[in-house]
CSV table of N, CA, C and O in Angstrom, one decimal:
chain,number,residue,atom,x,y,z
T,1,MET,N,32.9,-0.8,85.1
T,1,MET,CA,33.9,-1.6,84.3
T,1,MET,C,33.9,-1.1,82.9
T,1,MET,O,32.9,-0.9,82.3
T,2,GLU,N,35.1,-0.7,82.5
T,2,GLU,CA,35.2,-0.2,81.1
T,2,GLU,C,35.2,-1.3,80.1
T,2,GLU,O,35.7,-2.4,80.3
T,3,ASN,N,34.4,-1.1,79.0
T,3,ASN,CA,34.3,-2.0,77.9
T,3,ASN,C,35.6,-2.0,77.1
T,3,ASN,O,35.9,-0.9,76.5
T,4,LYS,N,36.3,-3.1,77.0
T,4,LYS,CA,37.5,-3.1,76.2
T,4,LYS,C,37.2,-3.3,74.7
T,4,LYS,O,37.9,-2.8,73.9
T,5,PHE,N,36.1,-3.9,74.4
T,5,PHE,CA,35.7,-4.2,73.0
T,5,PHE,C,34.6,-3.3,72.6
T,5,PHE,O,33.6,-3.2,73.3
T,6,GLU,N,34.7,-2.7,71.4
T,6,GLU,CA,33.7,-1.9,70.9
T,6,GLU,C,33.5,-2.2,69.4
T,6,GLU,O,34.4,-2.4,68.6
T,7,LEU,N,32.2,-2.2,69.0
T,7,LEU,CA,31.8,-2.5,67.7
T,7,LEU,C,32.3,-1.4,66.7
T,7,LEU,O,32.2,-0.2,67.1
T,8,GLN,N,32.7,-1.8,65.6
T,8,GLN,CA,33.0,-0.8,64.5
T,8,GLN,C,32.2,-1.3,63.3
T,8,GLN,O,31.7,-2.4,63.2
T,9,LYS,N,32.1,-0.4,62.3
T,9,LYS,CA,31.4,-0.7,61.1
T,9,LYS,C,32.2,-0.3,59.9
T,9,LYS,O,32.8,0.7,59.8
T,10,THR,N,32.2,-1.2,58.9
T,10,THR,CA,32.8,-1.0,57.6
T,10,THR,C,32.0,0.1,56.8
T,10,THR,O,30.9,0.3,57.2
T,11,GLU,N,32.7,0.6,55.8
T,11,GLU,CA,32.0,1.5,54.9
T,11,GLU,C,30.7,0.9,54.3
T,11,GLU,O,29.8,1.6,53.9
T,12,LYS,N,30.7,-0.4,54.1
T,12,LYS,CA,29.6,-1.1,53.5
T,12,LYS,C,28.5,-1.3,54.6
T,12,LYS,O,27.3,-1.5,54.2
T,13,GLY,N,28.8,-1.2,55.8
T,13,GLY,CA,27.8,-1.4,56.9
T,13,GLY,C,28.0,-2.7,57.8
T,13,GLY,O,27.2,-2.8,58.7
T,14,PHE,N,29.0,-3.5,57.5
T,14,PHE,CA,29.2,-4.7,58.3
T,14,PHE,C,29.8,-4.3,59.7
T,14,PHE,O,30.7,-3.5,59.8
T,15,LEU,N,29.3,-4.9,60.7
T,15,LEU,CA,29.8,-4.8,62.1
T,15,LEU,C,31.0,-5.7,62.3
T,15,LEU,O,31.0,-6.8,61.7
T,16,PHE,N,32.0,-5.3,63.0
T,16,PHE,CA,33.1,-6.1,63.3
T,16,PHE,C,33.7,-5.7,64.6
T,16,PHE,O,33.5,-4.6,65.1
T,17,LEU,N,34.5,-6.5,65.2
T,17,LEU,CA,35.2,-6.3,66.5
T,17,LEU,C,36.7,-6.5,66.3
T,17,LEU,O,37.1,-7.7,66.1
T,18,PRO,N,37.5,-5.5,66.3
T,18,PRO,CA,39.0,-5.7,66.3
T,18,PRO,C,39.4,-6.3,67.6
T,18,PRO,O,38.9,-6.0,68.6
T,19,MET,N,40.3,-7.3,67.5
T,19,MET,CA,40.8,-7.9,68.7
T,19,MET,C,42.1,-8.7,68.4
T,19,MET,O,42.5,-8.8,67.3
T,20,LYS,N,42.7,-9.1,69.5
T,20,LYS,CA,43.9,-9.9,69.5
T,20,LYS,C,43.5,-11.4,69.3
T,20,LYS,O,42.5,-11.8,69.8
T,21,GLY,N,44.4,-12.2,68.8
T,21,GLY,CA,44.1,-13.6,68.6
T,21,GLY,C,43.9,-14.2,70.0
T,21,GLY,O,43.0,-15.1,70.1
T,22,SER,N,44.6,-13.8,71.0
T,22,SER,CA,44.4,-14.4,72.3
T,22,SER,C,43.0,-14.1,72.9
T,22,SER,O,42.6,-14.8,73.8
T,23,ASP,N,42.4,-13.0,72.5
T,23,ASP,CA,41.1,-12.7,73.0
T,23,ASP,C,40.0,-13.7,72.5
T,23,ASP,O,39.0,-13.8,73.1
T,24,THR,N,40.3,-14.4,71.4
T,24,THR,CA,39.3,-15.4,70.9
T,24,THR,C,39.1,-16.5,71.9
T,24,THR,O,38.1,-17.2,71.8
T,25,ALA,N,40.0,-16.7,72.8
T,25,ALA,CA,39.9,-17.8,73.8
T,25,ALA,C,38.7,-17.6,74.7
T,25,ALA,O,38.1,-18.5,75.2
T,26,LYS,N,38.2,-16.3,74.8
T,26,LYS,CA,37.1,-16.0,75.6
T,26,LYS,C,35.8,-16.7,75.1
T,26,LYS,O,34.8,-16.9,75.8
T,27,PHE,N,35.8,-17.0,73.8
T,27,PHE,CA,34.6,-17.7,73.2
T,27,PHE,C,35.0,-19.0,72.5
T,27,PHE,O,34.4,-19.5,71.6
T,28,GLY,N,36.2,-19.6,73.0
T,28,GLY,CA,36.6,-20.9,72.6
T,28,GLY,C,37.5,-21.0,71.4
T,28,GLY,O,37.8,-22.0,70.9
T,29,GLY,N,38.0,-19.8,70.9
T,29,GLY,CA,38.9,-19.8,69.8
T,29,GLY,C,40.4,-19.9,70.2
T,29,GLY,O,40.7,-19.9,71.4
T,30,ILE,N,41.2,-20.0,69.2
T,30,ILE,CA,42.7,-20.1,69.5
T,30,ILE,C,43.4,-19.1,68.6
T,30,ILE,O,44.6,-19.3,68.4
T,31,GLY,N,42.8,-18.1,68.1
T,31,GLY,CA,43.4,-17.0,67.3
T,31,GLY,C,43.8,-17.4,65.9
T,31,GLY,O,44.6,-16.8,65.3
T,32,VAL,N,43.1,-18.4,65.4
T,32,VAL,CA,43.4,-18.9,64.0
T,32,VAL,C,42.4,-18.3,63.1
T,32,VAL,O,41.1,-18.3,63.3
T,33,CYS,N,42.8,-17.7,62.0
T,33,CYS,CA,41.9,-17.1,61.0
T,33,CYS,C,41.0,-18.2,60.4
T,33,CYS,O,41.5,-19.2,60.0
T,34,ASP,N,39.7,-17.9,60.4
T,34,ASP,CA,38.8,-18.9,59.9
T,34,ASP,C,38.8,-19.0,58.3
T,34,ASP,O,38.1,-19.8,57.8
T,35,PHE,N,39.6,-18.1,57.7
T,35,PHE,CA,39.6,-18.2,56.2
T,35,PHE,C,40.9,-18.8,55.7
T,35,PHE,O,40.9,-19.8,55.0
T,36,CYS,N,42.1,-18.3,56.2
T,36,CYS,CA,43.4,-18.8,55.7
T,36,CYS,C,44.0,-19.9,56.6
T,36,CYS,O,44.9,-20.5,56.3
T,37,ALA,N,43.4,-20.0,57.8
T,37,ALA,CA,43.9,-21.0,58.8
T,37,ALA,C,45.2,-20.7,59.4
T,37,ALA,O,45.9,-21.6,59.9
T,38,ASN,N,45.7,-19.5,59.3
T,38,ASN,CA,47.0,-19.1,59.9
T,38,ASN,C,46.7,-18.4,61.2
T,38,ASN,O,45.6,-17.8,61.4
T,39,TYR,N,47.6,-18.5,62.2
T,39,TYR,CA,47.5,-17.8,63.4
T,39,TYR,C,47.5,-16.3,63.1
T,39,TYR,O,48.3,-15.8,62.3
T,40,ALA,N,46.6,-15.6,63.8
T,40,ALA,CA,46.5,-14.1,63.6
T,40,ALA,C,46.6,-13.5,64.9
T,40,ALA,O,45.7,-13.5,65.7
T,41,ALA,N,47.8,-12.9,65.2
T,41,ALA,CA,48.0,-12.2,66.5
T,41,ALA,C,47.0,-11.0,66.6
T,41,ALA,O,46.6,-10.7,67.8
T,42,GLU,N,46.6,-10.4,65.5
T,42,GLU,CA,45.5,-9.4,65.5
T,42,GLU,C,44.6,-9.7,64.3
T,42,GLU,O,45.0,-10.1,63.3
T,43,GLY,N,43.3,-9.4,64.5
T,43,GLY,CA,42.4,-9.6,63.5
T,43,GLY,C,41.0,-9.0,63.8
T,43,GLY,O,41.0,-8.1,64.7
T,44,LYS,N,40.0,-9.5,63.2
T,44,LYS,CA,38.7,-9.0,63.4
T,44,LYS,C,37.6,-10.1,63.5
T,44,LYS,O,37.6,-11.0,62.6
T,45,LEU,N,36.8,-10.0,64.4
T,45,LEU,CA,35.6,-10.9,64.6
T,45,LEU,C,34.5,-10.3,63.8
T,45,LEU,O,34.1,-9.1,63.9
T,46,ILE,N,33.9,-11.1,62.9
T,46,ILE,CA,32.7,-10.7,62.1
T,46,ILE,C,31.5,-11.4,62.7
T,46,ILE,O,31.3,-12.6,62.4
T,47,PRO,N,30.7,-10.7,63.5
T,47,PRO,CA,29.6,-11.4,64.1
T,47,PRO,C,28.6,-12.1,63.2
T,47,PRO,O,28.1,-13.2,63.5
T,48,ALA,N,28.3,-11.4,62.1
T,48,ALA,CA,27.3,-12.0,61.1
T,48,ALA,C,27.8,-13.4,60.6
T,48,ALA,O,26.9,-14.2,60.3
T,49,LEU,N,29.1,-13.6,60.6
T,49,LEU,CA,29.6,-14.9,60.0
T,49,LEU,C,30.1,-15.8,61.1
T,49,LEU,O,30.4,-17.0,60.9
T,50,ASN,N,30.1,-15.3,62.4
T,50,ASN,CA,30.7,-16.1,63.5
T,50,ASN,C,32.1,-16.5,63.2
T,50,ASN,O,32.5,-17.6,63.4
T,51,CYS,N,32.9,-15.5,62.6
T,51,CYS,CA,34.2,-15.8,62.1
T,51,CYS,C,35.2,-14.8,62.6
T,51,CYS,O,34.9,-13.6,62.8
T,52,TYR,N,36.4,-15.3,62.9
T,52,TYR,CA,37.6,-14.4,63.2
T,52,TYR,C,38.5,-14.5,62.0
T,52,TYR,O,38.9,-15.6,61.6
T,53,TYR,N,38.8,-13.3,61.4
T,53,TYR,CA,39.7,-13.3,60.2
T,53,TYR,C,40.9,-12.4,60.6
T,53,TYR,O,40.8,-11.4,61.3
T,54,CYS,N,42.1,-12.8,60.0
T,54,CYS,CA,43.3,-12.0,60.1
T,54,CYS,C,42.9,-10.7,59.3
T,54,CYS,O,42.0,-10.7,58.6
T,55,ASN,N,43.7,-9.7,59.5
T,55,ASN,CA,43.5,-8.4,58.9
T,55,ASN,C,43.5,-8.5,57.3
T,55,ASN,O,42.6,-7.9,56.7
T,56,ASP,N,44.4,-9.3,56.8
T,56,ASP,CA,44.4,-9.4,55.3
T,56,ASP,C,43.2,-10.1,54.8
T,56,ASP,O,42.6,-9.6,53.8
T,57,CYS,N,42.8,-11.2,55.4
T,57,CYS,CA,41.5,-11.9,54.9
T,57,CYS,C,40.3,-11.0,55.1
T,57,CYS,O,39.4,-11.1,54.3
T,58,PHE,N,40.3,-10.3,56.2
T,58,PHE,CA,39.1,-9.4,56.5
T,58,PHE,C,39.0,-8.4,55.4
T,58,PHE,O,37.9,-8.1,54.9
T,59,GLU,N,40.1,-7.8,55.0
T,59,GLU,CA,40.1,-6.8,53.9
T,59,GLU,C,39.6,-7.4,52.6
T,59,GLU,O,38.8,-6.8,51.9
T,60,ARG,N,40.1,-8.6,52.3
T,60,ARG,CA,39.6,-9.2,51.0
T,60,ARG,C,38.1,-9.5,51.1
T,60,ARG,O,37.4,-9.3,50.1
T,61,TRP,N,37.7,-10.1,52.2
T,61,TRP,CA,36.3,-10.4,52.4
T,61,TRP,C,35.4,-9.2,52.3
T,61,TRP,O,34.5,-9.1,51.6
T,62,ASN,N,35.8,-8.1,53.0
T,62,ASN,CA,35.0,-6.9,53.0
T,62,ASN,C,35.0,-6.3,51.6
T,62,ASN,O,33.9,-5.7,51.2
T,63,ARG,N,36.0,-6.4,50.8
T,63,ARG,CA,36.1,-5.9,49.4
T,63,ARG,C,35.0,-6.6,48.6
T,63,ARG,O,34.3,-6.0,47.8
T,64,ASP,N,34.9,-7.9,48.8
T,64,ASP,CA,34.1,-8.7,47.9
T,64,ASP,C,32.7,-9.0,48.4
T,64,ASP,O,31.8,-9.4,47.6
T,65,ALA,N,32.5,-8.8,49.7
T,65,ALA,CA,31.2,-9.2,50.3
T,65,ALA,C,30.1,-8.1,49.9
T,65,ALA,O,30.4,-6.9,49.7
T,66,SER,N,28.9,-8.6,49.9
T,66,SER,CA,27.7,-7.7,49.7
T,66,SER,C,26.9,-7.6,51.0
T,66,SER,O,26.7,-8.6,51.7
T,67,TYR,N,26.6,-6.3,51.4
T,67,TYR,CA,25.8,-6.1,52.6
T,67,TYR,C,24.3,-6.1,52.3
T,67,TYR,O,23.9,-5.5,51.4
T,68,TYR,N,23.6,-6.8,53.1
T,68,TYR,CA,22.2,-6.9,53.0
T,68,TYR,C,21.5,-6.3,54.3
T,68,TYR,O,21.6,-7.0,55.3
T,69,PRO,N,20.9,-5.2,54.2
T,69,PRO,CA,20.3,-4.5,55.4
T,69,PRO,C,19.3,-5.4,56.1
T,69,PRO,O,19.1,-5.3,57.3
T,70,GLU,N,18.6,-6.3,55.3
T,70,GLU,CA,17.6,-7.1,56.0
T,70,GLU,C,18.2,-8.1,57.0
T,70,GLU,O,17.5,-8.7,57.8
T,71,ASP,N,19.6,-8.3,56.9
T,71,ASP,CA,20.2,-9.2,57.9
T,71,ASP,C,20.7,-8.4,59.1
T,71,ASP,O,21.3,-9.0,60.0
T,72,SER,N,20.4,-7.1,59.3
T,72,SER,CA,20.9,-6.4,60.4
T,72,SER,C,20.4,-6.8,61.7
T,72,SER,O,21.2,-6.8,62.7
T,73,ASN,N,19.2,-7.3,61.8
T,73,ASN,CA,18.7,-7.8,63.2
T,73,ASN,C,19.5,-9.0,63.6
T,73,ASN,O,20.0,-9.0,64.8
T,74,TYR,N,19.8,-9.9,62.7
T,74,TYR,CA,20.6,-11.1,63.1
T,74,TYR,C,22.0,-10.6,63.4
T,74,TYR,O,22.6,-11.0,64.4
T,75,GLU,N,22.6,-9.7,62.6
T,75,GLU,CA,24.0,-9.2,62.8
T,75,GLU,C,24.1,-8.6,64.2
T,75,GLU,O,25.0,-8.8,64.9
T,76,ASN,N,23.1,-7.7,64.5
T,76,ASN,CA,23.1,-7.0,65.8
T,76,ASN,C,23.0,-8.0,67.0
T,76,ASN,O,23.7,-7.8,68.0
T,77,ARG,N,22.2,-9.0,66.9
T,77,ARG,CA,22.0,-10.0,68.0
T,77,ARG,C,23.3,-10.7,68.2
T,77,ARG,O,23.8,-10.9,69.3
T,78,LYS,N,24.0,-11.1,67.1
T,78,LYS,CA,25.3,-11.8,67.2
T,78,LYS,C,26.3,-10.9,67.8
T,78,LYS,O,27.2,-11.3,68.6
T,79,ALA,N,26.4,-9.7,67.4
T,79,ALA,CA,27.3,-8.7,67.9
T,79,ALA,C,27.2,-8.5,69.4
T,79,ALA,O,28.1,-8.5,70.1
T,80,GLN,N,25.9,-8.4,69.8
T,80,GLN,CA,25.7,-8.2,71.3
T,80,GLN,C,26.1,-9.5,72.1
T,80,GLN,O,26.6,-9.4,73.2
T,81,TYR,N,25.8,-10.6,71.5
T,81,TYR,CA,26.3,-11.9,72.1
T,81,TYR,C,27.8,-11.9,72.3
T,81,TYR,O,28.2,-12.2,73.4
T,82,TYR,N,28.5,-11.5,71.3
T,82,TYR,CA,30.0,-11.5,71.5
T,82,TYR,C,30.5,-10.4,72.4
T,82,TYR,O,31.4,-10.6,73.2
T,83,LEU,N,29.8,-9.3,72.3
T,83,LEU,CA,30.2,-8.2,73.3
T,83,LEU,C,30.0,-8.6,74.7
T,83,LEU,O,30.8,-8.3,75.6
T,84,GLU,N,28.9,-9.3,75.0
T,84,GLU,CA,28.6,-9.7,76.4
T,84,GLU,C,29.7,-10.7,76.8
T,84,GLU,O,30.2,-10.5,78.0
T,85,ILE,N,30.1,-11.6,76.0
T,85,ILE,CA,31.2,-12.5,76.4
T,85,ILE,C,32.5,-11.8,76.6
T,85,ILE,O,33.2,-12.0,77.6
T,86,LEU,N,32.9,-11.0,75.6
T,86,LEU,CA,34.2,-10.4,75.6
T,86,LEU,C,34.3,-9.3,76.7
T,86,LEU,O,35.4,-9.2,77.3
T,87,ASN,N,33.3,-8.6,77.0
T,87,ASN,CA,33.4,-7.5,78.0
T,87,ASN,C,33.1,-8.0,79.4
T,87,ASN,O,33.3,-7.2,80.3
T,88,ASN,N,32.7,-9.2,79.6
T,88,ASN,CA,32.4,-9.7,80.9
T,88,ASN,C,33.4,-10.8,81.4
T,88,ASN,O,33.1,-11.5,82.3
T,89,HIS,N,34.4,-11.0,80.7
T,89,HIS,CA,35.4,-12.0,81.1
T,89,HIS,C,36.8,-11.4,81.4
T,89,HIS,O,37.2,-10.5,80.7
């Protein structure tokens, strides 16, 4: 079975999963950006925050956020959790 979802990393080091809003239904979402509350046909899941952001909000968040390497174990666990759900449904 081919994995449809693959982790990507920002230049700061944050892990994220690009996806369609409809894909969020696999983990109980409805494709609404957790920041601006608008429907996002395409966006990014940020495992460390347990949030789905539209592309605009993701870019703003990534610009302003600080990456803490000591959080990487938590971030990796959350990313694997979401990958398991997304790639097995």
